């Protein structure tokens, strides 16, 4: 059985490229994230090809997964990085990303973060507040930087067809600026002599269910910047959807790109995909600690929990669960973690083989918004991250499992 070009069964054992998942688990322990760099690069190249008709540059959205190995390999393939904090800018620079290929977005950038980003000479600010422009102007002037590239983020007041927690482009959201405010800013550009208003930015949400809202938003953006010929760049944000169910169809990026070509052909286009590059390149390996029968249900209690992967608890997100070794028997089970929260359920009512203590199960499509949202809740140690090399033949630990000492590192004791 094949899940995607990198993740498949071979003689009943789960593999990620040429690497046995069981072998990684035996050597590194569980819970552990494993990422296929091959699949990451394939997803990146597929996007690049889909948008090849436009003058496109891809900025990978680091918030989906900011492991240095992933940032490095995407940067070597030509991607820039979209960041939302000083920490992400720092990570991108540590991964040798050219600062000119770093975009800094976010609704609440602090003055310290703005100073840092200008000092690092990053390529773009996506701006979401009028006051933020004053800070950028003051910081650029103080640091003798002649022109900081700004893309104003339009809140296009469209409602994306997605989960309410990841929808950002509707009128009531905290994100972006209204068209009226953007017009007001562009009329008063002289107030900001050290800022170059060169772009417009959009990001209406994540896991977008159809292309209609995006097209509407792009149309609004194009109409808005028409009178300002210096605005040559449209940053489309991210949001390209990923299937989380085995039988799910998501709109193809090729058709999505095709419908945008006529609208965007006269502009430089920036894309900020996160999920669509890393989600299906990653898995989370866990081990069954207990099998419990209660209230007519069967629970597989694993060493993976909401502390390692919060998406099911936070968004009621669906992740497929598969055994590392195929075996017989069908049982409807709940896969839960050990955290003291009723919400600590990785998956409900799934059909899995009958499993025993010590068997391993994998959470699929866990490469995006997984490890980056992991916490030390319940004083749990954050898991190890393993990467499989771009040729698919070897693997290495990209981030060690935390230790008990790590838990106390910043405490005065
Ligand atoms: C989160 C985010 C992205 C990435 O979204 P995906 O759905 O992961 O592609 C891109 N741009 C901005 C501004 C974001 O906040």
Short mmCIF file of C-alpha atoms and ligand atoms in Angstrom, two decimals:
data_model
loop_
_atom_site.label_atom_id
_atom_site.label_comp_id
_atom_site.label_asym_id
_atom_site.label_seq_id
_atom_site.Cartn_x
_atom_site.Cartn_y
_atom_site.Cartn_z
CA UNK A 1 0.00 0.00 0.00
CA UNK A 2 1.29 3.45 -0.97
CA UNK A 3 0.27 6.65 0.81
CA UNK A 4 2.40 9.02 -1.21
CA UNK A 5 5.66 8.92 -3.15
CA UNK A 6 7.65 8.56 0.10
CA UNK A 7 5.47 6.69 2.58
CA UNK A 8 4.47 3.11 1.86
CA UNK A 9 4.37 -0.48 3.11
CA UNK A 10 6.93 -3.01 2.00
CA UNK A 11 6.17 -6.61 2.96
CA UNK A 12 3.86 -5.34 5.71
CA UNK A 13 6.39 -2.90 7.22
CA UNK A 14 5.98 0.86 7.02
CA UNK A 15 8.73 2.74 5.19
CA UNK A 16 9.53 6.38 4.67
CA UNK A 17 11.57 6.39 1.45
CA UNK A 18 14.12 3.55 1.85
CA UNK A 19 14.02 3.73 5.65
CA UNK A 20 12.16 1.33 7.91
CA UNK A 21 10.03 3.26 10.40
CA UNK A 22 10.42 0.43 12.92
CA UNK A 23 14.19 0.70 12.76
CA UNK A 24 14.12 4.45 13.43
CA UNK A 25 11.77 3.87 16.36
CA UNK A 26 13.98 1.14 17.78
CA UNK A 27 17.06 3.35 17.63
CA UNK A 28 15.63 6.73 18.61
CA UNK A 29 12.66 5.73 20.74
CA UNK A 30 9.13 7.14 20.64
CA UNK A 31 7.37 9.50 20.22
CA UNK A 32 9.44 10.71 17.28
CA UNK A 33 8.71 12.86 14.24
CA UNK A 34 10.22 11.69 10.95
CA UNK A 35 10.35 13.91 7.85
CA UNK A 36 11.18 12.95 4.29
CA UNK A 37 13.30 15.68 2.70
CA UNK A 38 12.65 14.01 -0.62
CA UNK A 39 8.91 14.54 -0.25
CA UNK A 40 9.43 18.12 1.03
CA UNK A 41 11.42 18.99 -2.10
CA UNK A 42 8.96 17.21 -4.35
CA UNK A 43 6.09 19.26 -2.90
CA UNK A 44 8.13 22.45 -3.33
CA UNK A 45 8.96 21.62 -6.94
CA UNK A 46 5.37 20.71 -7.75
CA UNK A 47 4.24 24.15 -6.55
CA UNK A 48 7.02 25.87 -8.43
CA UNK A 49 6.09 24.07 -11.63
CA UNK A 50 2.37 24.82 -11.20
CA UNK A 51 3.13 28.55 -11.02
CA UNK A 52 5.92 28.53 -13.62
CA UNK A 53 3.87 30.65 -16.02
CA UNK A 54 4.05 33.54 -13.58
CA UNK A 55 7.08 35.40 -12.26
CA UNK A 56 6.87 33.53 -8.95
CA UNK A 57 9.07 33.25 -5.91
CA UNK A 58 8.18 30.84 -3.11
CA UNK A 59 8.73 31.80 0.51
CA UNK A 60 8.24 28.70 2.64
CA UNK A 61 6.18 29.53 5.74
CA UNK A 62 8.47 28.56 8.61
CA UNK A 63 5.67 28.43 11.15
CA UNK A 64 4.48 25.10 9.70
CA UNK A 65 7.78 23.42 10.57
CA UNK A 66 10.91 25.38 11.36
CA UNK A 67 13.37 22.53 11.81
CA UNK A 68 16.74 23.76 10.50
CA UNK A 69 17.20 20.72 8.25
CA UNK A 70 13.95 21.55 6.46
CA UNK A 71 14.73 25.28 6.20
CA UNK A 72 18.20 24.46 4.85
CA UNK A 73 17.10 22.02 2.23
CA UNK A 74 14.32 24.31 0.95
CA UNK A 75 16.67 27.27 0.91
CA UNK A 76 19.24 25.28 -1.08
CA UNK A 77 16.45 24.45 -3.54
CA UNK A 78 15.85 28.19 -4.02
CA UNK A 79 13.04 28.98 -1.59
CA UNK A 80 12.91 32.04 0.61
CA UNK A 81 11.26 31.94 4.02
CA UNK A 82 8.12 33.58 5.37
CA UNK A 83 8.50 34.32 9.08
CA UNK A 84 6.19 35.60 11.81
CA UNK A 85 8.60 36.34 14.65
CA UNK A 86 12.15 37.32 15.51
CA UNK A 87 12.73 33.69 16.45
CA UNK A 88 11.78 32.48 13.00
CA UNK A 89 13.98 35.12 11.36
CA UNK A 90 16.83 33.92 13.56
CA UNK A 91 16.19 30.29 12.63
CA UNK A 92 16.08 31.17 8.92
CA UNK A 93 19.38 33.05 9.15
CA UNK A 94 20.94 30.15 11.07
CA UNK A 95 19.80 27.90 8.22
CA UNK A 96 21.79 30.16 5.82
CA UNK A 97 18.73 31.69 4.13
CA UNK A 98 19.66 34.90 2.30
CA UNK A 99 18.06 37.67 4.43
CA UNK A 100 16.80 39.32 1.26
CA UNK A 101 14.66 36.22 0.79
CA UNK A 102 13.04 36.53 4.20
CA UNK A 103 9.56 38.02 4.59
CA UNK A 104 8.41 39.15 8.03
CA UNK A 105 4.64 38.96 8.58
CA UNK A 106 2.46 39.14 11.66
CA UNK A 107 -0.24 41.19 13.27
CA UNK A 108 1.71 42.18 16.38
CA UNK A 109 5.38 42.69 15.59
CA UNK A 110 7.11 44.30 18.57
CA UNK A 111 9.50 47.23 18.17
CA UNK A 112 12.33 44.95 19.19
CA UNK A 113 11.40 42.53 16.41
CA UNK A 114 11.16 45.34 13.86
CA UNK A 115 14.60 46.67 14.86
CA UNK A 116 16.06 43.18 14.62
CA UNK A 117 14.53 42.49 11.20
CA UNK A 118 15.80 45.79 9.76
CA UNK A 119 19.22 45.19 11.25
CA UNK A 120 19.29 41.77 9.55
CA UNK A 121 18.39 43.46 6.25
CA UNK A 122 15.44 41.18 5.47
CA UNK A 123 13.66 41.45 2.10
CA UNK A 124 10.11 42.36 3.01
CA UNK A 125 7.76 43.39 5.80
CA UNK A 126 4.11 42.41 5.42
CA UNK A 127 2.43 45.21 7.35
CA UNK A 128 -0.89 44.92 9.21
CA UNK A 129 -1.10 48.11 11.29
CA UNK A 130 -0.73 51.81 10.57
CA UNK A 131 1.30 52.30 13.74
CA UNK A 132 3.63 49.52 12.61
CA UNK A 133 4.57 51.72 9.63
CA UNK A 134 5.60 54.48 12.03
CA UNK A 135 7.84 52.01 13.89
CA UNK A 136 9.39 50.71 10.68
CA UNK A 137 10.00 54.26 9.45
CA UNK A 138 11.60 55.30 12.74
CA UNK A 139 13.74 52.17 12.96
CA UNK A 140 14.91 52.41 9.33
CA UNK A 141 15.84 56.05 9.83
CA UNK A 142 17.69 55.35 13.07
CA UNK A 143 19.62 52.50 11.42
CA UNK A 144 20.32 54.52 8.24
CA UNK A 145 18.47 52.09 6.02
CA UNK A 146 17.27 53.95 2.95
CA UNK A 147 14.38 51.82 1.79
CA UNK A 148 12.54 49.03 3.58
CA UNK A 149 10.26 47.02 1.26
CA UNK A 150 6.71 46.89 2.53
CA UNK A 151 3.73 44.90 1.33
CA UNK A 152 0.50 46.08 2.94
CA UNK A 153 -1.69 43.19 4.01
CA UNK A 154 -5.20 43.55 2.68
CA UNK A 155 -8.05 42.08 4.66
CA UNK A 156 -10.22 41.43 1.60
CA UNK A 157 -13.33 40.74 3.67
CA UNK A 158 -13.95 37.38 2.09
CA UNK A 159 -14.77 34.29 4.12
CA UNK A 160 -12.60 31.32 3.33
CA UNK A 161 -14.18 27.89 3.31
CA UNK A 162 -12.12 26.40 6.14
CA UNK A 163 -12.09 25.82 9.93
CA UNK A 164 -12.93 29.09 11.77
CA UNK A 165 -9.64 28.96 13.73
CA UNK A 166 -7.59 29.10 10.52
CA UNK A 167 -9.72 31.59 8.59
CA UNK A 168 -8.11 35.04 8.52
CA UNK A 169 -9.59 37.06 5.65
CA UNK A 170 -13.07 37.91 6.89
CA UNK A 171 -14.02 41.38 8.05
CA UNK A 172 -14.17 40.47 11.73
CA UNK A 173 -10.69 38.94 11.89
CA UNK A 174 -7.77 40.72 13.54
CA UNK A 175 -5.66 40.34 10.39
CA UNK A 176 -4.76 42.81 7.66
CA UNK A 177 -5.93 46.31 6.77
CA UNK A 178 -9.15 47.33 5.07
CA UNK A 179 -9.00 48.62 1.50
CA UNK A 180 -9.89 52.12 2.77
CA UNK A 181 -7.00 52.19 5.22
CA UNK A 182 -4.58 50.96 2.54
CA UNK A 183 -5.72 53.71 0.18
CA UNK A 184 -5.22 56.24 2.95
CA UNK A 185 -1.66 55.02 3.53
CA UNK A 186 -0.78 55.05 -0.15
CA UNK A 187 -2.03 58.64 -0.43
CA UNK A 188 0.35 59.64 2.37
CA UNK A 189 3.51 57.83 1.30
CA UNK A 190 5.56 60.97 1.81
CA UNK A 191 5.14 60.43 5.56
CA UNK A 192 7.38 57.38 5.24
CA UNK A 193 10.53 58.42 3.35
CA UNK A 194 12.46 55.26 4.34
CA UNK A 195 9.71 52.87 3.24
CA UNK A 196 9.16 51.59 -0.26
CA UNK A 197 5.54 50.58 -0.77
CA UNK A 198 6.25 47.89 -3.34
CA UNK A 199 3.74 45.15 -2.66
CA UNK A 200 0.36 44.02 -1.50
CA UNK A 201 -0.13 40.94 0.67
CA UNK A 202 -3.01 38.55 1.17
CA UNK A 203 -3.46 35.48 3.31
CA UNK A 204 -7.07 34.56 3.83
CA UNK A 205 -6.58 31.35 5.76
CA UNK A 206 -5.15 27.88 5.80
CA UNK A 207 -6.42 24.62 4.35
CA UNK A 208 -8.62 26.60 1.89
CA UNK A 209 -11.40 24.38 0.63
CA UNK A 210 -11.95 26.03 -2.75
CA UNK A 211 -10.30 28.62 -4.92
CA UNK A 212 -13.24 31.03 -5.17
CA UNK A 213 -12.42 33.06 -2.06
CA UNK A 214 -8.79 33.40 -3.13
CA UNK A 215 -9.74 34.54 -6.61
CA UNK A 216 -12.16 37.10 -5.17
CA UNK A 217 -9.46 38.34 -2.82
CA UNK A 218 -6.87 38.63 -5.60
CA UNK A 219 -9.36 40.53 -7.75
CA UNK A 220 -9.90 43.00 -4.92
CA UNK A 221 -6.16 43.41 -4.42
CA UNK A 222 -5.49 43.98 -8.12
CA UNK A 223 -8.26 46.60 -8.32
CA UNK A 224 -6.93 48.33 -5.20
CA UNK A 225 -3.35 48.72 -6.47
CA UNK A 226 -4.29 49.68 -10.02
CA UNK A 227 -3.71 53.44 -9.41
CA UNK A 228 -0.26 52.80 -7.87
CA UNK A 229 2.17 51.65 -10.56
CA UNK A 230 5.05 51.24 -8.08
CA UNK A 231 3.25 48.25 -6.55
CA UNK A 232 4.50 45.44 -8.73
CA UNK A 233 4.41 42.53 -6.28
CA UNK A 234 1.42 40.56 -5.09
CA UNK A 235 2.09 38.22 -2.19
CA UNK A 236 -0.65 35.60 -2.20
CA UNK A 237 0.11 34.10 1.22
CA UNK A 238 -0.30 30.38 1.85
CA UNK A 239 -3.32 28.22 2.49
CA UNK A 240 -2.98 25.57 -0.22
CA UNK A 241 -4.92 22.60 1.16
CA UNK A 242 -3.63 19.14 1.96
CA UNK A 243 -5.70 15.95 2.20
CA UNK A 244 -5.72 14.54 5.74
CA UNK A 245 -8.14 11.67 4.94
CA UNK A 246 -7.05 8.82 2.70
CA UNK A 247 -10.11 9.25 0.49
CA UNK A 248 -10.08 13.05 0.39
CA UNK A 249 -9.73 15.08 -2.81
CA UNK A 250 -8.36 18.60 -2.55
CA UNK A 251 -8.46 21.10 -5.41
CA UNK A 252 -5.38 20.63 -7.59
CA UNK A 253 -2.74 23.35 -7.38
CA UNK A 254 -2.36 23.19 -11.13
CA UNK A 255 -5.97 24.27 -11.68
CA UNK A 256 -5.63 26.82 -8.88
CA UNK A 257 -2.53 28.30 -10.55
CA UNK A 258 -4.21 28.29 -13.96
CA UNK A 259 -7.13 30.36 -12.73
CA UNK A 260 -4.74 32.94 -11.26
CA UNK A 261 -2.50 33.35 -14.30
CA UNK A 262 -4.72 35.86 -16.14
CA UNK A 263 -5.15 37.96 -12.98
CA UNK A 264 -1.48 38.03 -12.02
CA UNK A 265 0.45 37.92 -15.26
CA UNK A 266 1.61 41.54 -14.98
CA UNK A 267 2.96 41.18 -11.46
CA UNK A 268 5.76 39.55 -9.54
CA UNK A 269 4.09 36.91 -7.40
CA UNK A 270 5.16 35.69 -3.99
CA UNK A 271 3.71 32.58 -2.41
CA UNK A 272 3.94 31.57 1.26
CA UNK A 273 3.03 27.89 1.41
CA UNK A 274 3.66 26.03 4.63
CA UNK A 275 1.36 23.06 5.10
CA UNK A 276 1.34 22.02 1.43
CA UNK A 277 5.13 21.61 1.51
CA UNK A 278 5.68 19.73 4.76
CA UNK A 279 2.42 18.15 6.00
CA UNK A 280 2.47 14.89 4.08
CA UNK A 281 6.27 14.61 4.33
CA UNK A 282 6.06 13.97 8.07
CA UNK A 283 4.84 11.29 10.46
CA UNK A 284 4.75 10.92 14.22
CA UNK A 285 5.72 7.48 15.51
CA UNK A 286 4.18 6.43 18.82
CA UNK A 287 4.14 3.22 20.84
CA UNK A 288 1.12 1.59 22.43
CA UNK A 289 1.62 1.59 26.21
CA UNK A 290 -1.69 0.09 27.27
CA UNK A 291 -4.78 -1.40 25.73
CA UNK A 292 -7.84 -0.58 27.80
CA UNK A 293 -11.43 -1.75 27.44
CA UNK A 294 -13.89 0.59 29.05
CA UNK A 295 -17.54 1.57 28.58
CA UNK A 296 -17.81 -0.64 25.53
CA UNK A 297 -14.82 1.01 23.86
CA UNK A 298 -11.23 0.04 23.22
CA UNK A 299 -8.49 2.56 23.92
CA UNK A 300 -4.96 2.31 22.61
CA UNK A 301 -3.06 4.50 25.05
CA UNK A 302 0.10 5.66 23.29
CA UNK A 303 3.17 7.63 24.32
CA UNK A 304 2.14 10.29 21.79
CA UNK A 305 -0.26 12.96 23.02
CA UNK A 306 -1.65 16.44 22.51
CA UNK A 307 1.65 17.76 23.88
CA UNK A 308 3.45 16.44 20.80
CA UNK A 309 0.62 16.96 18.28
CA UNK A 310 -2.16 19.31 19.34
CA UNK A 311 -4.05 19.54 16.04
CA UNK A 312 -6.72 16.92 16.86
CA UNK A 313 -7.41 18.55 20.26
CA UNK A 314 -7.20 22.15 19.05
CA UNK A 315 -8.98 21.99 15.69
CA UNK A 316 -10.76 18.61 15.81
CA UNK A 317 -8.32 17.84 13.00
CA UNK A 318 -8.37 14.41 11.44
CA UNK A 319 -5.13 12.46 11.06
CA UNK A 320 -5.02 8.94 9.70
CA UNK A 321 -3.43 6.38 12.02
CA UNK A 322 -1.60 3.36 10.64
CA UNK A 323 0.31 0.48 12.24
CA UNK A 324 4.07 0.28 11.73
CA UNK A 325 3.65 -3.46 11.11
CA UNK A 326 0.55 -4.65 9.37
CA UNK A 327 -1.29 -7.36 11.23
CA UNK A 328 -4.64 -9.12 11.30
CA UNK A 329 -7.90 -8.35 12.99
CA UNK A 330 -10.10 -5.30 12.82
CA UNK A 331 -11.01 -3.39 15.90
CA UNK A 332 -12.68 0.00 16.30
CA UNK A 333 -10.52 1.92 18.74
CA UNK A 334 -9.73 5.33 20.17
CA UNK A 335 -6.07 6.33 20.08
CA UNK A 336 -5.35 8.52 23.10
CA UNK A 337 -2.38 9.98 24.91
CA UNK A 338 -1.44 10.02 28.60
CA UNK A 339 -2.03 13.76 29.20
CA UNK A 340 -4.53 14.66 31.91
CA UNK A 341 -7.10 16.21 29.57
CA UNK A 342 -10.20 14.62 28.10
CA UNK A 343 -9.26 16.40 24.86
CA UNK A 344 -6.06 14.35 24.64
CA UNK A 345 -7.37 12.13 21.86
CA UNK A 346 -5.30 11.63 18.72
CA UNK A 347 -8.06 9.82 16.86
CA UNK A 348 -11.53 8.46 17.61
CA UNK A 349 -13.37 5.41 16.28
CA UNK A 350 -10.71 4.13 13.93
CA UNK A 351 -10.45 0.66 12.53
CA UNK A 352 -7.01 -0.74 13.34
CA UNK A 353 -5.59 -4.23 13.73
CA UNK A 354 -5.61 -5.79 17.17
CA UNK A 355 -2.51 -4.44 18.80
CA UNK A 356 -0.48 -5.28 21.86
CA UNK A 357 1.56 -3.27 24.30
CA UNK A 358 4.82 -2.30 22.58
CA UNK A 359 3.36 -2.20 19.06
CA UNK A 360 3.86 1.04 17.20
CA UNK A 361 1.36 3.25 15.44
CA UNK A 362 2.04 6.23 13.24
CA UNK A 363 0.11 9.46 12.97
CA UNK A 364 0.13 10.41 9.28
CA UNK A 365 0.40 13.86 7.69
CA UNK A 366 2.06 15.26 10.80
CA UNK A 367 4.83 17.31 9.18
CA UNK A 368 3.02 20.67 9.45
CA UNK A 369 1.89 22.37 12.66
CA UNK A 370 3.10 19.35 14.63
CA UNK A 371 6.45 19.79 16.35
CA UNK A 372 6.22 23.59 16.13
CA UNK A 373 3.18 23.46 18.40
CA UNK A 374 4.62 20.82 20.74
CA UNK A 375 4.75 21.84 24.39
CA UNK A 376 6.12 20.66 27.70
CA UNK A 377 2.63 20.38 29.17
CA UNK A 378 2.56 17.77 31.94
CA UNK A 379 6.36 18.25 31.99
CA UNK A 380 6.64 16.03 28.98
CA UNK A 381 9.88 15.97 27.03
CA UNK A 382 9.51 17.28 23.52
CA UNK A 383 10.09 14.48 21.01
CA UNK A 384 13.04 13.80 18.72
CA UNK A 385 12.92 14.81 15.06
CA UNK A 386 14.51 12.62 12.41
CA UNK A 387 15.08 13.52 8.77
CA UNK A 388 15.44 11.11 5.89
CA UNK A 389 17.92 12.48 3.34
CA UNK A 390 16.86 13.94 -0.02
CA UNK A 391 17.96 10.78 -1.84
CA UNK A 392 15.80 8.75 0.54
CA UNK A 393 18.63 6.41 1.49
CA UNK A 394 19.80 7.54 4.92
CA UNK A 395 18.48 9.18 8.04
CA UNK A 396 19.76 11.23 10.93
CA UNK A 397 18.50 12.85 14.12
CA UNK A 398 17.80 16.51 13.32
CA UNK A 399 16.75 17.40 16.85
CA UNK A 400 17.42 15.29 19.92
CA UNK A 401 14.69 14.25 22.30
CA UNK A 402 14.60 16.60 25.27
CA UNK A 403 16.02 15.43 28.58
CA UNK A 404 14.91 15.98 32.16
CA UNK A 405 17.66 18.62 32.51
CA UNK A 406 16.16 20.52 29.55
CA UNK A 407 12.97 20.93 31.56
CA UNK A 408 14.81 22.96 34.22
CA UNK A 409 17.20 24.83 31.93
CA UNK A 410 15.71 28.27 32.47
CA UNK A 411 14.62 27.94 36.04
CA UNK A 412 16.54 29.42 38.95
CA UNK A 413 17.06 26.48 41.24
C1 LIG B 1 0.28 30.62 8.32
C2 LIG B 1 0.62 31.52 7.23
C3 LIG B 1 1.05 31.01 5.99
C4 LIG B 1 1.11 29.53 5.70
O1 LIG B 1 -0.13 28.93 5.63
P1 LIG B 1 -0.29 27.41 5.14
O2 LIG B 1 -1.73 27.16 5.23
O3 LIG B 1 0.51 26.57 6.04
O4 LIG B 1 0.21 27.34 3.72
C5 LIG B 1 1.40 31.90 5.02
N1 LIG B 1 1.37 33.25 5.23
C6 LIG B 1 0.96 33.77 6.40
C7 LIG B 1 0.93 35.24 6.57
C8 LIG B 1 0.59 32.93 7.43
O5 LIG B 1 0.17 33.45 8.59
#
